Amino acid sequence: MELSNIMSYVTEENLRNLLEQFRSFGPLPGILLTFMKSFIPPLPTIVIVGVNAAVYGLWLGFFYSWLGMVAGCMVTFLIVRSIAGHRYFQRYAQKPKVKKSLLWVRRNAFSYVFLLSIFPVGPFVIINMAAAIARMRIRSFFIAVTFGKAIMVFAVSYIGHDLMRFVHHPVQIIYVVLFLAASLWVSKKIEARFTKDLPPEEEQEPPVLERKESIGS
């Protein structure tokens, strides 16, 4: 089946029917849908998260969507990080523009991943891969993705759980905006806590192959 055919099938009604059809499998269908987002970028995050909340309820839908997204991001990150030392990636990382971008990512890794994780749309796969190639610490990436995705998924789930309420009372979207603003403030506290102990030399840690070549020369 071509990707275009798959995307044409991914509508709110079809996804809702799909989840209802496989309801006997418990939370697995809802978790798998958001997990696949990390490997099939065109999948609509807002639709999937909103349908999960509508089918499973606000809190369970939020939890299943959040769990699937965090798991997908971590798997992508760990796979790319494990092969980032390959010569192909090393040559790619040495290109001037790429090298400059990776240096910026290393210096702003937590903010880079956290803030971009808050948005319901974006190049999530590229974000995960860039953090992996830049050798971001696993713990820092996990914390940034965990909190960033939690904020985004809850906001979308809150709206998707009872969409018609926001259609008839659009002023209630203010609560979502206030929640996002408060989350951004808290995120700064979290970032300061988990990045203050990061040694400067780790941010600038050269790739594995570069160190080996230096030793050999």
Short mmCIF file of C-alpha atoms in Angstrom, two decimals:
data_model
loop_
_atom_site.label_atom_id
_atom_site.label_comp_id
_atom_site.label_asym_id
_atom_site.label_seq_id
_atom_site.Cartn_x
_atom_site.Cartn_y
_atom_site.Cartn_z
CA MET A 1 0.00 0.00 0.00
CA GLU A 2 1.41 3.40 -0.99
CA LEU A 3 1.96 6.11 1.60
CA SER A 4 -0.59 8.36 -0.12
CA ASN A 5 -3.24 5.65 0.28
CA ILE A 6 -2.37 5.25 3.94
CA MET A 7 -2.60 9.00 4.56
CA SER A 8 -5.95 9.24 2.79
CA TYR A 9 -7.25 6.63 5.24
CA VAL A 10 -6.01 8.51 8.32
CA THR A 11 -9.09 10.58 9.13
CA GLU A 12 -10.73 11.19 12.48
CA GLU A 13 -13.70 8.97 11.64
CA ASN A 14 -11.59 6.08 10.32
CA LEU A 15 -9.19 6.18 13.29
CA ARG A 16 -12.07 6.25 15.74
CA ASN A 17 -13.66 3.21 14.03
CA LEU A 18 -10.28 1.46 14.02
CA LEU A 19 -9.74 1.95 17.74
CA GLU A 20 -13.28 0.87 18.52
CA GLN A 21 -12.85 -2.22 16.35
CA PHE A 22 -9.69 -3.29 18.20
CA ARG A 23 -10.87 -2.17 21.64
CA SER A 24 -10.46 -5.76 22.85
CA PHE A 25 -6.67 -5.27 22.63
CA GLY A 26 -6.89 -2.65 25.35
CA PRO A 27 -4.53 0.34 25.13
CA LEU A 28 -2.21 -1.26 22.55
CA PRO A 29 -3.83 0.25 19.40
CA GLY A 30 -3.76 3.78 20.85
CA ILE A 31 -0.14 3.43 21.96
CA LEU A 32 0.98 1.95 18.62
CA LEU A 33 -0.64 4.78 16.64
CA THR A 34 1.39 7.45 18.43
CA PHE A 35 4.49 5.24 18.48
CA MET A 36 4.37 5.00 14.67
CA LYS A 37 4.45 8.80 14.45
CA SER A 38 8.21 8.70 15.04
CA PHE A 39 8.69 6.48 11.99
CA ILE A 40 5.97 7.80 9.66
CA PRO A 41 6.26 11.61 9.93
CA PRO A 42 3.18 12.46 7.78
CA LEU A 43 0.83 10.89 10.34
CA PRO A 44 -1.30 13.73 11.81
CA THR A 45 -0.40 14.10 15.48
CA ILE A 46 -3.38 16.27 16.38
CA VAL A 47 -5.88 13.83 14.86
CA ILE A 48 -4.32 10.73 16.46
CA VAL A 49 -3.98 12.26 19.94
CA GLY A 50 -7.45 13.78 19.76
CA VAL A 51 -9.05 10.46 18.73
CA ASN A 52 -7.23 8.63 21.54
CA ALA A 53 -8.71 11.08 24.04
CA ALA A 54 -12.18 10.76 22.51
CA VAL A 55 -12.11 6.94 22.52
CA TYR A 56 -10.26 6.16 25.78
CA GLY A 57 -11.20 9.23 27.77
CA LEU A 58 -9.17 12.30 28.65
CA TRP A 59 -6.69 10.82 31.13
CA LEU A 60 -6.22 7.35 29.64
CA GLY A 61 -6.11 8.81 26.13
CA PHE A 62 -3.49 11.30 27.26
CA PHE A 63 -1.41 8.59 28.94
CA TYR A 64 -1.52 6.19 25.96
CA SER A 65 -0.63 8.93 23.47
CA TRP A 66 2.17 10.26 25.67
CA LEU A 67 3.59 6.78 26.28
CA GLY A 68 3.59 5.91 22.57
CA MET A 69 5.21 9.19 21.53
CA VAL A 70 7.94 9.09 24.16
CA ALA A 71 8.71 5.45 23.33
CA GLY A 72 8.90 6.22 19.60
CA CYS A 73 11.21 9.19 20.15
CA MET A 74 13.50 7.19 22.42
CA VAL A 75 13.75 4.27 19.99
CA THR A 76 14.57 6.61 17.10
CA PHE A 77 17.12 8.51 19.18
CA LEU A 78 18.86 5.35 20.46
CA ILE A 79 19.03 3.74 17.01
CA VAL A 80 20.57 6.81 15.39
CA ARG A 81 22.89 7.41 18.36
CA SER A 82 24.19 3.84 18.13
CA ILE A 83 25.16 4.24 14.47
CA ALA A 84 26.23 7.90 14.63
CA GLY A 85 29.87 6.81 14.73
CA HIS A 86 29.68 5.31 11.25
CA ARG A 87 31.96 6.96 8.68
CA TYR A 88 28.99 8.08 6.60
CA PHE A 89 27.56 10.10 9.48
CA GLN A 90 31.03 11.38 10.35
CA ARG A 91 31.57 12.73 6.84
CA TYR A 92 28.10 14.26 6.87
CA ALA A 93 28.73 15.85 10.28
CA GLN A 94 31.95 17.48 9.01
CA LYS A 95 30.17 19.58 6.39
CA PRO A 96 30.51 23.24 7.44
CA LYS A 97 26.78 24.02 7.71
CA VAL A 98 26.00 20.70 9.40
CA LYS A 99 28.93 21.07 11.79
CA LYS A 100 27.77 24.55 12.75
CA SER A 101 24.20 23.33 13.31
CA LEU A 102 25.35 20.37 15.42
CA LEU A 103 27.50 22.66 17.54
CA TRP A 104 24.43 24.81 18.22
CA VAL A 105 22.39 21.71 19.08
CA ARG A 106 25.09 20.53 21.54
CA ARG A 107 25.07 23.88 23.30
CA ASN A 108 21.26 24.16 23.42
CA ALA A 109 20.33 20.47 23.41
CA PHE A 110 17.77 20.47 26.21
CA SER A 111 15.95 23.60 25.05
CA TYR A 112 16.11 22.43 21.44
CA VAL A 113 14.39 19.11 22.14
CA PHE A 114 12.03 20.32 24.85
CA LEU A 115 10.63 23.37 23.08
CA LEU A 116 10.19 21.63 19.74
CA SER A 117 8.50 18.70 21.48
CA ILE A 118 5.76 21.03 22.69
CA PHE A 119 4.54 21.77 19.17
CA PRO A 120 1.96 19.28 17.80
CA VAL A 121 3.35 19.64 14.28
CA GLY A 122 6.97 19.61 13.18
CA PRO A 123 9.86 17.50 11.88
CA PHE A 124 9.96 15.19 14.92
CA VAL A 125 12.11 12.56 13.24
CA ILE A 126 14.71 15.15 12.24
CA ILE A 127 14.72 16.58 15.77
CA ASN A 128 15.39 13.15 17.29
CA MET A 129 18.08 12.34 14.73
CA ALA A 130 19.85 15.69 15.14
CA ALA A 131 19.97 15.25 18.92
CA ALA A 132 21.38 11.74 18.48
CA ILE A 133 24.06 12.76 15.97
CA ALA A 134 25.01 15.68 18.23
CA ARG A 135 25.64 13.08 20.99
CA MET A 136 23.08 14.53 23.39
CA ARG A 137 23.06 12.70 26.69
CA ILE A 138 20.42 9.96 26.90
CA ARG A 139 19.15 11.16 30.26
CA SER A 140 18.80 14.76 29.08
CA PHE A 141 17.00 13.68 25.89
CA PHE A 142 14.61 11.46 27.84
CA ILE A 143 13.74 14.20 30.32
CA ALA A 144 13.27 16.82 27.60
CA VAL A 145 11.05 14.55 25.49
CA THR A 146 9.09 13.28 28.49
CA PHE A 147 8.09 16.73 29.71
CA GLY A 148 7.77 18.33 26.28
CA LYS A 149 5.50 15.63 24.90
CA ALA A 150 3.46 15.59 28.12
CA ILE A 151 2.60 19.27 27.69
CA MET A 152 1.74 18.92 24.01
CA VAL A 153 -0.24 15.70 24.35
CA PHE A 154 -2.26 16.98 27.31
CA ALA A 155 -3.19 20.20 25.50
CA VAL A 156 -4.31 18.31 22.38
CA SER A 157 -6.08 15.63 24.45
CA TYR A 158 -7.92 18.26 26.47
CA ILE A 159 -9.30 19.78 23.29
CA GLY A 160 -9.89 16.51 21.45
CA HIS A 161 -11.70 14.93 24.40
CA ASP A 162 -14.66 17.28 23.93
CA LEU A 163 -14.06 19.23 20.73
CA MET A 164 -17.63 20.52 20.42
CA ARG A 165 -17.29 22.31 23.76
CA PHE A 166 -14.57 24.50 22.27
CA VAL A 167 -16.61 25.02 19.11
CA HIS A 168 -19.56 26.36 21.12
CA HIS A 169 -17.42 28.10 23.78
CA PRO A 170 -14.16 29.16 22.07
CA VAL A 171 -13.25 31.37 25.04
CA GLN A 172 -12.31 28.20 26.91
CA ILE A 173 -9.22 27.91 24.71
CA ILE A 174 -7.77 30.53 27.09
CA TYR A 175 -7.29 27.76 29.67
CA VAL A 176 -5.14 25.84 27.20
CA VAL A 177 -3.06 28.94 26.47
CA LEU A 178 -2.55 29.59 30.18
CA PHE A 179 -1.55 25.96 30.67
CA LEU A 180 1.05 26.22 27.91
CA ALA A 181 2.41 29.49 29.34
CA ALA A 182 2.73 27.96 32.81
CA SER A 183 4.38 24.90 31.31
CA LEU A 184 6.99 27.03 29.54
CA TRP A 185 7.82 28.75 32.82
CA VAL A 186 8.19 25.41 34.61
CA SER A 187 10.30 24.12 31.71
CA LYS A 188 12.88 26.83 32.33
CA LYS A 189 13.20 25.64 35.93
CA ILE A 190 13.55 22.04 34.76
CA GLU A 191 16.14 23.00 32.15
CA ALA A 192 18.21 24.91 34.71
CA ARG A 193 18.09 21.93 37.06
CA PHE A 194 19.17 19.30 34.56
CA THR A 195 21.73 21.25 32.57
CA LYS A 196 23.67 23.10 35.27
CA ASP A 197 25.77 20.02 36.05
CA LEU A 198 26.60 19.29 32.42
CA PRO A 199 30.38 19.78 32.00
CA PRO A 200 31.39 22.03 29.07
CA GLU A 201 33.71 19.41 27.62
CA GLU A 202 30.79 16.97 27.30
CA GLU A 203 28.89 19.46 25.20
CA GLN A 204 31.84 19.67 22.87
CA GLU A 205 32.63 15.96 22.97
CA PRO A 206 34.00 14.99 19.55
CA PRO A 207 32.58 12.01 17.70
CA VAL A 208 34.09 8.61 18.40
CA LEU A 209 35.76 8.18 15.02
CA GLU A 210 37.44 11.56 15.20
CA ARG A 211 39.06 10.63 18.50
CA LYS A 212 40.26 7.30 17.10
CA GLU A 213 41.76 8.93 14.04
CA SER A 214 43.52 11.49 16.21
CA ILE A 215 45.02 8.76 18.34
CA GLY A 216 46.13 6.80 15.29
CA SER A 217 47.76 9.82 13.73
#
